[in-house]
PDB file of C-alpha atoms in Angstrom:
ATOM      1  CA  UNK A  60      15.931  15.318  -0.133  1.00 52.00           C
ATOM      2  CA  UNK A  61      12.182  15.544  -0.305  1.00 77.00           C
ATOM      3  CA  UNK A  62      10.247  17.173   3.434  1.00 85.00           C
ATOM      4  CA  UNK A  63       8.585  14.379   3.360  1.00 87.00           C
ATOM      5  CA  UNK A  64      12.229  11.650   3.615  1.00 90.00           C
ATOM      6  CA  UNK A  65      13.214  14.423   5.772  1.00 90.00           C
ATOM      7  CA  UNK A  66      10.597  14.432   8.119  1.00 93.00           C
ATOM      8  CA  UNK A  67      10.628  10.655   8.281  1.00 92.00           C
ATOM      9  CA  UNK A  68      13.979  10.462   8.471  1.00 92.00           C
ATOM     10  CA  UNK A  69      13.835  12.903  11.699  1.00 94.00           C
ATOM     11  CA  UNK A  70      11.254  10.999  13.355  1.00 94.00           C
ATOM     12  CA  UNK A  71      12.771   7.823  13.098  1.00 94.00           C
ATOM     13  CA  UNK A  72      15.807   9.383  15.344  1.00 92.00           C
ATOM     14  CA  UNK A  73      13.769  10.559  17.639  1.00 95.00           C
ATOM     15  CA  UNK A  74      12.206   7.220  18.339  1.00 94.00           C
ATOM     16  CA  UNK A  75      15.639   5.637  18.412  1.00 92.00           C
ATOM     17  CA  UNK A  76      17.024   8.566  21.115  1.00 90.00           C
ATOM     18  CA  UNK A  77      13.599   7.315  23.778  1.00 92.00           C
ATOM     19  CA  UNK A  78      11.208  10.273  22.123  1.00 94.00           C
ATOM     20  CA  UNK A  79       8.317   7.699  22.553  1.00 93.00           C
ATOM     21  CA  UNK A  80       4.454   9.509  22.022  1.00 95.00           C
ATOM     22  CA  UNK A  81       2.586  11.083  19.197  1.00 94.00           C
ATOM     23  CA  UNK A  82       2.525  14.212  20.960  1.00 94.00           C
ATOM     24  CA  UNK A  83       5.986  14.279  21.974  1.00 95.00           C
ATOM     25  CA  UNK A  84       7.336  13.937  18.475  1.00 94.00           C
ATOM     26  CA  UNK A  85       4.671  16.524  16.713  1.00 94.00           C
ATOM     27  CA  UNK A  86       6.350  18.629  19.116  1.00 95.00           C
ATOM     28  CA  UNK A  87      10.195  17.822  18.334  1.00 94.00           C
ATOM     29  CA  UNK A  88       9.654  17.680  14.391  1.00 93.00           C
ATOM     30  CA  UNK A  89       7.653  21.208  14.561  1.00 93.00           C
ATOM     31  CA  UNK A  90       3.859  19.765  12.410  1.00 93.00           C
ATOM     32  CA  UNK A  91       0.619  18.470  13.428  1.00 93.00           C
ATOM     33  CA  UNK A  92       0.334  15.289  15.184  1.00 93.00           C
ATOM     34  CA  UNK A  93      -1.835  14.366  12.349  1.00 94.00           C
ATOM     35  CA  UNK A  94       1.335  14.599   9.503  1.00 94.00           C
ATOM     36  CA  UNK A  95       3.473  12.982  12.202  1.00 95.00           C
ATOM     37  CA  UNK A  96       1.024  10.009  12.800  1.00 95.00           C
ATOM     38  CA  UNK A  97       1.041   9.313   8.521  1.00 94.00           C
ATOM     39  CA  UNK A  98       4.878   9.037   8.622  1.00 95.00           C
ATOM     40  CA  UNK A  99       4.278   6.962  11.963  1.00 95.00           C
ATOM     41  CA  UNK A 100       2.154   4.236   9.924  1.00 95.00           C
ATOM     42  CA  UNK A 101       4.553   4.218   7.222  1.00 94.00           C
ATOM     43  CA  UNK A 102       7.190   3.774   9.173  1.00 95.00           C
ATOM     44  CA  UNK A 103       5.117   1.357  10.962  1.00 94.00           C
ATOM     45  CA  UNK A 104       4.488  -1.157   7.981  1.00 93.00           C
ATOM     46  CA  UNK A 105       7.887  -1.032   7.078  1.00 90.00           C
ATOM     47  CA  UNK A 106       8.806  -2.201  10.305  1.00 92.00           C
ATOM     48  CA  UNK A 107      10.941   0.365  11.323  1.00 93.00           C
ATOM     49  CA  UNK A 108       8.842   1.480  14.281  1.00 95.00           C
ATOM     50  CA  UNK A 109       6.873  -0.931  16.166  1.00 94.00           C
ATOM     51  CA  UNK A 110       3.919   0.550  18.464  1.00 93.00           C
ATOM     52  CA  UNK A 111       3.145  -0.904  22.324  1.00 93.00           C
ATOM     53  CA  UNK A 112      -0.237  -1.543  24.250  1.00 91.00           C
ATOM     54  CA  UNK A 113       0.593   1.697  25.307  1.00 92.00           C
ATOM     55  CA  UNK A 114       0.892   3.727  22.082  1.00 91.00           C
ATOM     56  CA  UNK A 115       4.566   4.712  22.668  1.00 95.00           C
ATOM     57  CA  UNK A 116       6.565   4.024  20.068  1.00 95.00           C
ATOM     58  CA  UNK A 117       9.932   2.126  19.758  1.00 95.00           C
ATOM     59  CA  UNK A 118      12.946   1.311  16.886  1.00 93.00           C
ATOM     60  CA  UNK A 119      11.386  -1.999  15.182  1.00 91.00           C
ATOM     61  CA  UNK A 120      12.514  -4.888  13.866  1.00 87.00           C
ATOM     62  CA  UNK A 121      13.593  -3.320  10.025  1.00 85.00           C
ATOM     63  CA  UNK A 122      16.183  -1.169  11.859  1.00 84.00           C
ATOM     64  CA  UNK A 123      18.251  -3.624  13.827  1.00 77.00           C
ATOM     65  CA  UNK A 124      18.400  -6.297  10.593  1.00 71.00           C
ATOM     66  CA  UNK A 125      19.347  -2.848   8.220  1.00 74.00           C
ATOM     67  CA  UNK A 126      22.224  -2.721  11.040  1.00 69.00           C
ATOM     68  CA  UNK A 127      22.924  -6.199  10.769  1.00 62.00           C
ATOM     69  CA  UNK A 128      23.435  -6.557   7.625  1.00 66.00           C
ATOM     70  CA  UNK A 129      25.296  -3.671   7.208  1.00 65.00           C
ATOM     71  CA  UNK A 130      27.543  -5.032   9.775  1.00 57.00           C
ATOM     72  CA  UNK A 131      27.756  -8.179   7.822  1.00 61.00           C
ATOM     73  CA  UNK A 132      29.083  -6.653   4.864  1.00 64.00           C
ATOM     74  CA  UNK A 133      31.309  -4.793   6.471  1.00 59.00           C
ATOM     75  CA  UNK A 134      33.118  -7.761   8.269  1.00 84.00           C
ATOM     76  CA  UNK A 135      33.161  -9.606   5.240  1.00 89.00           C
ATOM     77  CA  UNK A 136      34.782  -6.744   3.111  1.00 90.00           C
ATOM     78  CA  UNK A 137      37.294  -5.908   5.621  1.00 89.00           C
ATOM     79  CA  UNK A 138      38.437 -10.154   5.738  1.00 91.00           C
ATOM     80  CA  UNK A 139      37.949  -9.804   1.975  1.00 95.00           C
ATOM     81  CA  UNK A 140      40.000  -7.299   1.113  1.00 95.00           C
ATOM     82  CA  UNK A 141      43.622  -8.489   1.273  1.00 96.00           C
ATOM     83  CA  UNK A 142      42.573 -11.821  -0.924  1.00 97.00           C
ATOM     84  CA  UNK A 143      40.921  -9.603  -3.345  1.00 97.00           C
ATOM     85  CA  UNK A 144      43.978  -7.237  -4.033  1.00 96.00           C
ATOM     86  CA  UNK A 145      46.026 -10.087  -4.305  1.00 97.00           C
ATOM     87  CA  UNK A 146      44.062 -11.730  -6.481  1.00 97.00           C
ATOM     88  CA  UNK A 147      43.707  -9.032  -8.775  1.00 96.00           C
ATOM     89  CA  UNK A 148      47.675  -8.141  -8.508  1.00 95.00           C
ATOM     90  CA  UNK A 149      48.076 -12.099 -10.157  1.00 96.00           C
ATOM     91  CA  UNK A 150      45.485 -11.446 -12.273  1.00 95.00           C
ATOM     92  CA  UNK A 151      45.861  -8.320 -13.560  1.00 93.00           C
ATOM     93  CA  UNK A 152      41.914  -8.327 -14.090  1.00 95.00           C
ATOM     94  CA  UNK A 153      38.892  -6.661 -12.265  1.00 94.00           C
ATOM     95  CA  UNK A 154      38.023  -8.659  -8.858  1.00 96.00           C
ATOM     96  CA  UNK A 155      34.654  -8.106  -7.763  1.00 96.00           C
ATOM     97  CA  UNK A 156      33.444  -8.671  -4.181  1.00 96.00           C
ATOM     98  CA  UNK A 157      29.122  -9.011  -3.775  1.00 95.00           C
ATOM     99  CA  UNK A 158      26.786 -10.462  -0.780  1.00 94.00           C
ATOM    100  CA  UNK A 159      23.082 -10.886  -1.032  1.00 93.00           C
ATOM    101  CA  UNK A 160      19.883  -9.729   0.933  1.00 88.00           C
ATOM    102  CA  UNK A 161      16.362  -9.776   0.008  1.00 86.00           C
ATOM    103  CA  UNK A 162      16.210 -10.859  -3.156  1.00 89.00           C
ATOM    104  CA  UNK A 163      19.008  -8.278  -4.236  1.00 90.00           C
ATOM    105  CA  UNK A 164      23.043  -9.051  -4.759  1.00 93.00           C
ATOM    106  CA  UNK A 165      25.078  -6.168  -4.944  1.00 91.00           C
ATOM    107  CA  UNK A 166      28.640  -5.204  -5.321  1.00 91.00           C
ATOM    108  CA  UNK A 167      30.631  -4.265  -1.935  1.00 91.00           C
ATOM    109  CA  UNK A 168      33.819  -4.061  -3.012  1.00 92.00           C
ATOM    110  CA  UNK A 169      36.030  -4.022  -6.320  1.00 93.00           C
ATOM    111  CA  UNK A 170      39.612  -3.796  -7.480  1.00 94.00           C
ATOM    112  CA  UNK A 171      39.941  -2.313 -10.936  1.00 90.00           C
ATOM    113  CA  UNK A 172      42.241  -4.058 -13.552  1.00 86.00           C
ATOM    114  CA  UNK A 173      45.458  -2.833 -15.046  1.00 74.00           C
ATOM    115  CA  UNK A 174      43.466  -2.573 -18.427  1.00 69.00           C
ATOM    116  CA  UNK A 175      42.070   0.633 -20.020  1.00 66.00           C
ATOM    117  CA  UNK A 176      38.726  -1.259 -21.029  1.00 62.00           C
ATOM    118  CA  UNK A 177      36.450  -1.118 -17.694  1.00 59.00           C
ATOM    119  CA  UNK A 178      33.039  -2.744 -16.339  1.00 62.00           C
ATOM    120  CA  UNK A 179      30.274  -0.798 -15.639  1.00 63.00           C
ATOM    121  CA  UNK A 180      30.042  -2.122 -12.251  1.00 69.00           C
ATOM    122  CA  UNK A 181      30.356   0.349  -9.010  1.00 74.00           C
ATOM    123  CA  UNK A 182      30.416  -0.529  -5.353  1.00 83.00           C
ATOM    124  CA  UNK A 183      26.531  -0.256  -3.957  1.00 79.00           C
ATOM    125  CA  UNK A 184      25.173  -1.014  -7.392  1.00 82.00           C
ATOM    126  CA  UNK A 185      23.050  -4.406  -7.968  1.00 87.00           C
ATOM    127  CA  UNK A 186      24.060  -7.546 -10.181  1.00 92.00           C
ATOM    128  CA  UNK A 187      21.966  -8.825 -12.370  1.00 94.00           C
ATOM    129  CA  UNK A 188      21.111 -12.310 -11.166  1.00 96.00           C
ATOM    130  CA  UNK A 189      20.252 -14.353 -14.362  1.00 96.00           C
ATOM    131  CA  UNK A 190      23.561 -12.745 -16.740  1.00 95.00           C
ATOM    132  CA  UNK A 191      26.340 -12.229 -13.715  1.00 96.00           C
ATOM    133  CA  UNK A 192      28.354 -15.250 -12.558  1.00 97.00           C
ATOM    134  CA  UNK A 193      28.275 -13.491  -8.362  1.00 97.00           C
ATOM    135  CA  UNK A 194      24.269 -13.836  -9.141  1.00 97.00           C
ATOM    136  CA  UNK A 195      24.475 -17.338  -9.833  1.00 98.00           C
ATOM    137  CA  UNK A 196      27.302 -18.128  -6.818  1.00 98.00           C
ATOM    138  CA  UNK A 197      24.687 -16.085  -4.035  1.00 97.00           C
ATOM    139  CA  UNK A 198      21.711 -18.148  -5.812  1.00 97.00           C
ATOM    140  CA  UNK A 199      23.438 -21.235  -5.473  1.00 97.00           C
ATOM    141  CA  UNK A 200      24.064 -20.388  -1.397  1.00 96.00           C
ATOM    142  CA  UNK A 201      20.311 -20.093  -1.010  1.00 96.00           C
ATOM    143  CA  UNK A 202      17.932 -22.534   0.446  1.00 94.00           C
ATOM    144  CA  UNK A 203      15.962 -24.547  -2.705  1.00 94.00           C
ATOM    145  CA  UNK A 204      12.259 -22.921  -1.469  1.00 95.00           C
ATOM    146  CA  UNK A 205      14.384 -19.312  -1.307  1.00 94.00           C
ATOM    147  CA  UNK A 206      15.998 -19.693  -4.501  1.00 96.00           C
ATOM    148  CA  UNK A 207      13.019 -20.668  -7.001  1.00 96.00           C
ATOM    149  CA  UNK A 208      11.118 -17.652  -5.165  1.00 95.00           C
ATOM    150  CA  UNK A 209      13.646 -15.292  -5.680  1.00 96.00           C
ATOM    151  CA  UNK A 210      13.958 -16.842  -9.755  1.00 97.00           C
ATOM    152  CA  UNK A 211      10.432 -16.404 -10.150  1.00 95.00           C
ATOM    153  CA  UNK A 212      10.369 -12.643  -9.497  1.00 93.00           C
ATOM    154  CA  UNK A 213      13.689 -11.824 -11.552  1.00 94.00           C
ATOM    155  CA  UNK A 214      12.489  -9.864 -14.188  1.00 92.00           C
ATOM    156  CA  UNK A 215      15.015 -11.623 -16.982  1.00 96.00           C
ATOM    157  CA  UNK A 216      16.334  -8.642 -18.812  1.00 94.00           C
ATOM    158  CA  UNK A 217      17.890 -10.192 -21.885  1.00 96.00           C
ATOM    159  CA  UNK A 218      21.680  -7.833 -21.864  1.00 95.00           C
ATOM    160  CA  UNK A 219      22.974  -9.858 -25.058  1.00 97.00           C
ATOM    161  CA  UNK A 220      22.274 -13.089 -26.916  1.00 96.00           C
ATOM    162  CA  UNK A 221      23.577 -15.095 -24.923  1.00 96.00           C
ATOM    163  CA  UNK A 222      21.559 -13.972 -21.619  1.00 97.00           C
ATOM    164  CA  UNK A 223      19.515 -16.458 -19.332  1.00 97.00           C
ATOM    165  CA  UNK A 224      16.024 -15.454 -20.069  1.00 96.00           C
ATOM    166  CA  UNK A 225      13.858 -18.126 -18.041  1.00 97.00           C
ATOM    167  CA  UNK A 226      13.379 -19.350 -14.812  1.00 97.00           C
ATOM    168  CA  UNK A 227      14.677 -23.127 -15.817  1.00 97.00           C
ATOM    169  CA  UNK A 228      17.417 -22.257 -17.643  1.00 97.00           C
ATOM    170  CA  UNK A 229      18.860 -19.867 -14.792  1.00 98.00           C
ATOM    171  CA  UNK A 230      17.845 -22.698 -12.097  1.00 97.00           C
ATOM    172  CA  UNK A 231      19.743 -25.411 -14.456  1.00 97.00           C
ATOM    173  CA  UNK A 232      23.034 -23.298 -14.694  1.00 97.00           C
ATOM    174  CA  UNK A 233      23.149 -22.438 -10.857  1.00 97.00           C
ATOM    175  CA  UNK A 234      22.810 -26.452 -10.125  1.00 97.00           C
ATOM    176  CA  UNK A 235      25.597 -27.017 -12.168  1.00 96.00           C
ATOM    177  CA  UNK A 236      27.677 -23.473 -10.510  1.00 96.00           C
ATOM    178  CA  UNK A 237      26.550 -25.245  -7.216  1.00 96.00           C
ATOM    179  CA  UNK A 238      27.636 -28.816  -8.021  1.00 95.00           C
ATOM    180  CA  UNK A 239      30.858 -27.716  -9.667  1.00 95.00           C
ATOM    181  CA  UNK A 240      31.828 -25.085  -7.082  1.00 96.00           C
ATOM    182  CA  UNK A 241      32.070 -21.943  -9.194  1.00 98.00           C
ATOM    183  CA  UNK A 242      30.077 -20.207 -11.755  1.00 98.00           C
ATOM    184  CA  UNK A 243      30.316 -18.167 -15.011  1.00 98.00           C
ATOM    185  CA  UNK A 244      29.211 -15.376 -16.784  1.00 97.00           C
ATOM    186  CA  UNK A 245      29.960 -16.249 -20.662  1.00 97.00           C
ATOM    187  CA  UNK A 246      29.526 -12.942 -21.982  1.00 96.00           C
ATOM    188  CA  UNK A 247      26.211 -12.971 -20.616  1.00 96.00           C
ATOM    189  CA  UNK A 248      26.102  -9.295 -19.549  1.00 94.00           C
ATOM    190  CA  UNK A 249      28.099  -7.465 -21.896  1.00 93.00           C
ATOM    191  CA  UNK A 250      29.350  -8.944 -25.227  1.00 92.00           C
ATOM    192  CA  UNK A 251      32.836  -8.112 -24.652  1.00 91.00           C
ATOM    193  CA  UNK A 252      33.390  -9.452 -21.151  1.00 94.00           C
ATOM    194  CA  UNK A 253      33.496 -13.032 -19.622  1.00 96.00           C
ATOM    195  CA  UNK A 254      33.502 -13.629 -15.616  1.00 97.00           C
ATOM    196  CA  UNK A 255      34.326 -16.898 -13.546  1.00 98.00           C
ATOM    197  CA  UNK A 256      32.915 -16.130  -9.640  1.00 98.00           C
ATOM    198  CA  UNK A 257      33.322 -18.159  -6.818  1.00 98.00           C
ATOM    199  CA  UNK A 258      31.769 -18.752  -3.026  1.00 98.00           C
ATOM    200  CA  UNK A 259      33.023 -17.454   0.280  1.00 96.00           C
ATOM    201  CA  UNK A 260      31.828 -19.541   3.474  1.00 95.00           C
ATOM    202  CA  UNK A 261      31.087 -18.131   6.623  1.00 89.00           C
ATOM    203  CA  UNK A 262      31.039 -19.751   9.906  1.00 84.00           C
ATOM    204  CA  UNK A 263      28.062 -21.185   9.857  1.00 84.00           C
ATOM    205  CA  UNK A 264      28.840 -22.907   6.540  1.00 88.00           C
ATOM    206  CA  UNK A 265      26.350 -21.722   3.934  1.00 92.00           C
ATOM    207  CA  UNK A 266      27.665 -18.777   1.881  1.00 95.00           C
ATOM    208  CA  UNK A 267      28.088 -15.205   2.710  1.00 94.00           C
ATOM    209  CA  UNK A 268      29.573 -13.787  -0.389  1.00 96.00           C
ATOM    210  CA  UNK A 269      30.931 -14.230  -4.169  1.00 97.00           C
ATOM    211  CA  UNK A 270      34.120 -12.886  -5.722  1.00 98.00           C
ATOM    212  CA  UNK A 271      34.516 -12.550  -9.117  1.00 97.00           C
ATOM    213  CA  UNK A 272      37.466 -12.541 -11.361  1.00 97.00           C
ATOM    214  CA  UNK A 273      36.051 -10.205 -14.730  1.00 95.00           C
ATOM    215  CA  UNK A 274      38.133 -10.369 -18.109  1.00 95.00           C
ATOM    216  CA  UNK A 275      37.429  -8.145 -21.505  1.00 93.00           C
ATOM    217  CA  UNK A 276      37.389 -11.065 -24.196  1.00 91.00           C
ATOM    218  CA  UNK A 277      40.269  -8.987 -26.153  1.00 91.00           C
ATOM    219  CA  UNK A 278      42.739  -9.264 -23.014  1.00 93.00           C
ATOM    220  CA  UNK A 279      41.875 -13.194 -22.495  1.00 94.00           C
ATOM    221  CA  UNK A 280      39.761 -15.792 -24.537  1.00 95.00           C
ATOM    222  CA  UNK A 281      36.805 -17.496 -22.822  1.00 95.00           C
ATOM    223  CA  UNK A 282      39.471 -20.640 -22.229  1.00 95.00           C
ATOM    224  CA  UNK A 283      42.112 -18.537 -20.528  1.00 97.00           C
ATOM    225  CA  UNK A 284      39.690 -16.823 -18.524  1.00 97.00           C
ATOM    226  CA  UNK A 285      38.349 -20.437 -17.204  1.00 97.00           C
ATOM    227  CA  UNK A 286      42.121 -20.806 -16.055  1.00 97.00           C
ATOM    228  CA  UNK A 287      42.339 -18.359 -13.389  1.00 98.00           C
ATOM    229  CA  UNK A 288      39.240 -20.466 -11.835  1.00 98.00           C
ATOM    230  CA  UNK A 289      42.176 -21.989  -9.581  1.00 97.00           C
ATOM    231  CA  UNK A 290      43.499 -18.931  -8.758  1.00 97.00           C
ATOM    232  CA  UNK A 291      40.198 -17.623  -8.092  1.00 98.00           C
ATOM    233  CA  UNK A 292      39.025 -20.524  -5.345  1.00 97.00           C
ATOM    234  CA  UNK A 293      42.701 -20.266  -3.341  1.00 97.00           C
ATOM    235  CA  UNK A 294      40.846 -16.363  -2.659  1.00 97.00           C
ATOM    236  CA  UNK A 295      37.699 -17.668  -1.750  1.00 97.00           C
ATOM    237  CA  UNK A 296      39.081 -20.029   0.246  1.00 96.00           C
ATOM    238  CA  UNK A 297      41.747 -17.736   2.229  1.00 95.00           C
ATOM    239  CA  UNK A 298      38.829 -15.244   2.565  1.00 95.00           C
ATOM    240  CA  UNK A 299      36.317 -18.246   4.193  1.00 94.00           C
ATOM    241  CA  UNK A 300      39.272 -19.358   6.360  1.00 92.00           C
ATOM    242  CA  UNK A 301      39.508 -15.558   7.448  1.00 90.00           C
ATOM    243  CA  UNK A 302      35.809 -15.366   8.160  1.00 88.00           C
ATOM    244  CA  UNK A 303      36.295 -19.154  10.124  1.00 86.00           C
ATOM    245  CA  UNK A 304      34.463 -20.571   7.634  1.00 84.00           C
ATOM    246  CA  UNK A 305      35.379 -23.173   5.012  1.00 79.00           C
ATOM    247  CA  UNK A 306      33.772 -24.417   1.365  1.00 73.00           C
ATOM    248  CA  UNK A 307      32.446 -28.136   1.982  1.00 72.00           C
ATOM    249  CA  UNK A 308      33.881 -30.824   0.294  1.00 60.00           C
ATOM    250  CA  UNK A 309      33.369 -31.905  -3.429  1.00 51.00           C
ATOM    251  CA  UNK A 310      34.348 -33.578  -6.318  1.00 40.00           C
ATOM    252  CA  UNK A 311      37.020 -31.726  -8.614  1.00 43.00           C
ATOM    253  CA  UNK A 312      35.229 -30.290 -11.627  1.00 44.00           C
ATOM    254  CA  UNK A 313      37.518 -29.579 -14.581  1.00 46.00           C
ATOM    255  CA  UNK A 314      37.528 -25.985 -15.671  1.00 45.00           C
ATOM    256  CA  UNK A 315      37.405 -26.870 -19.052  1.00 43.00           C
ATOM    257  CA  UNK A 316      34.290 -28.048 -19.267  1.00 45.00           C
ATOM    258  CA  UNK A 317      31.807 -25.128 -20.602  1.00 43.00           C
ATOM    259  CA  UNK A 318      28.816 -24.475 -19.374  1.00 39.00           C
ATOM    260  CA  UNK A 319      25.300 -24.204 -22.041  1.00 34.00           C
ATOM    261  CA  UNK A 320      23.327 -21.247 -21.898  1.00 34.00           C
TER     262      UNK A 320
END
């Protein structure tokens, strides 16, 4: 870890245990008030201090939603997790749990397969929004303004030839994950693999996370993959009934139809 992290780091607790002044924490961390006060101001526009009329310093507003969200993901692993290792025991394939924040979707749980060929995909890592079939489900939960933002600054890394590489044809294919209730990833991140993902519904009805059943194309073909869709939204479901949330109601989609890149 560099000093500098370190020293940041150390500061930061002292705020949060009521160390409150310049002076005060120059004198905990052991360096002049003057390297104090530049971590202070960094700290400061990250919103993870926040500075009074008074110049004493307090835990800001970056701290408690880092919590929260934490918190969050927690909760919804822990419900999760039963639904996911059963779904994986029918399955015999990879289940995938992910959530979203900022901009980012990343992996928070996953239950290997029985299969020797494995995913690249580890617990903490990101998704790729436009060429994973989680990234489309979280887009798809977002709010229309939230969703074209977050589009427009994907950076549209093209993983094989059949990867979304634009803004409108990664909008077009979430509408259609959205209307249809689930979402796909047609060998869209690796050439070898094909993914069907699915929402989970909090309480407050807009969704809080995506599971997603992954399948190497020489266990399954594309066709049988689609087939474990049902399997896949009984999960979802018994994990949004678990969180006291439930998916709202739609028109049946057939699982056959395929999706155009």
């Amino acid at each position: 870890m560099s000093q500098s992290l370190a020293r940041a780091l150390d500061v930061l607790d002292l705020v949060s245990r009521g160390v409150r002044t310049l002076d005060a924490l120059a004198a905990e961390v052991g360096v002049h008030k003057s390297t104090v006060l530049r971590l202070l101001q960094t700290l400061e526009e990250r919103g993870f201090v926040r500075r009074d009329s008074g110049h004493r310093y307090h835990v800001g507003p970056a701290v408690f939603g880092l919590a929260a969200t934490a918190l969050d993901a927690q909760d919804v692993r822990a419900a999760a997790s039963p639904a996911l290792r059963a779904l994986a025991a029918e399955t015999g394939q990879t289940v995938h749990l992910a959530t979203y924040q900022d901009g980012v979707v990343s992996y928070v749980d996953k239950v290997e397969s029985r299969q020797p060929l494995r995913m690249y995909s580890r617990i903490g890592l990101p998704a790729p929004l436009n060429a994973t079939a989680v990234g489309k489900v979280l887009l798809a939960g977002l709010d229309e303004d939230e969703r074209r933002r977050v589009v427009a600054a994907t950076p549209f890394e093209r993983f094989t030839d059949r990867t979304l590489t634009t803004p409108e044809s990664l909008l077009d294919e979430v509408r259609r994950s959205a209307e249809r209730g689930w979402a796909e990833d047609h060998e869209e991140h690796e050439t070898f693999m094909n993914c069907v993902g699915a929402p989970v519904y909090g309480p407050d009805g807009r969704v809080a996370a995506a599971v997603s059943v992954s399948v190497p194309n020489v266990v399954l073909p594309y066709q049988d993959v689609l087939a474990l869709v049902p399997a896949l939204l009984a999960a979802t479901a018994r994990i949004s009934a678990e969180l006291g949330g439930s998916a709202p109601v739609a028109a049946p989609t057939s699982t056959q139809e395929r999706t155009t890149a």
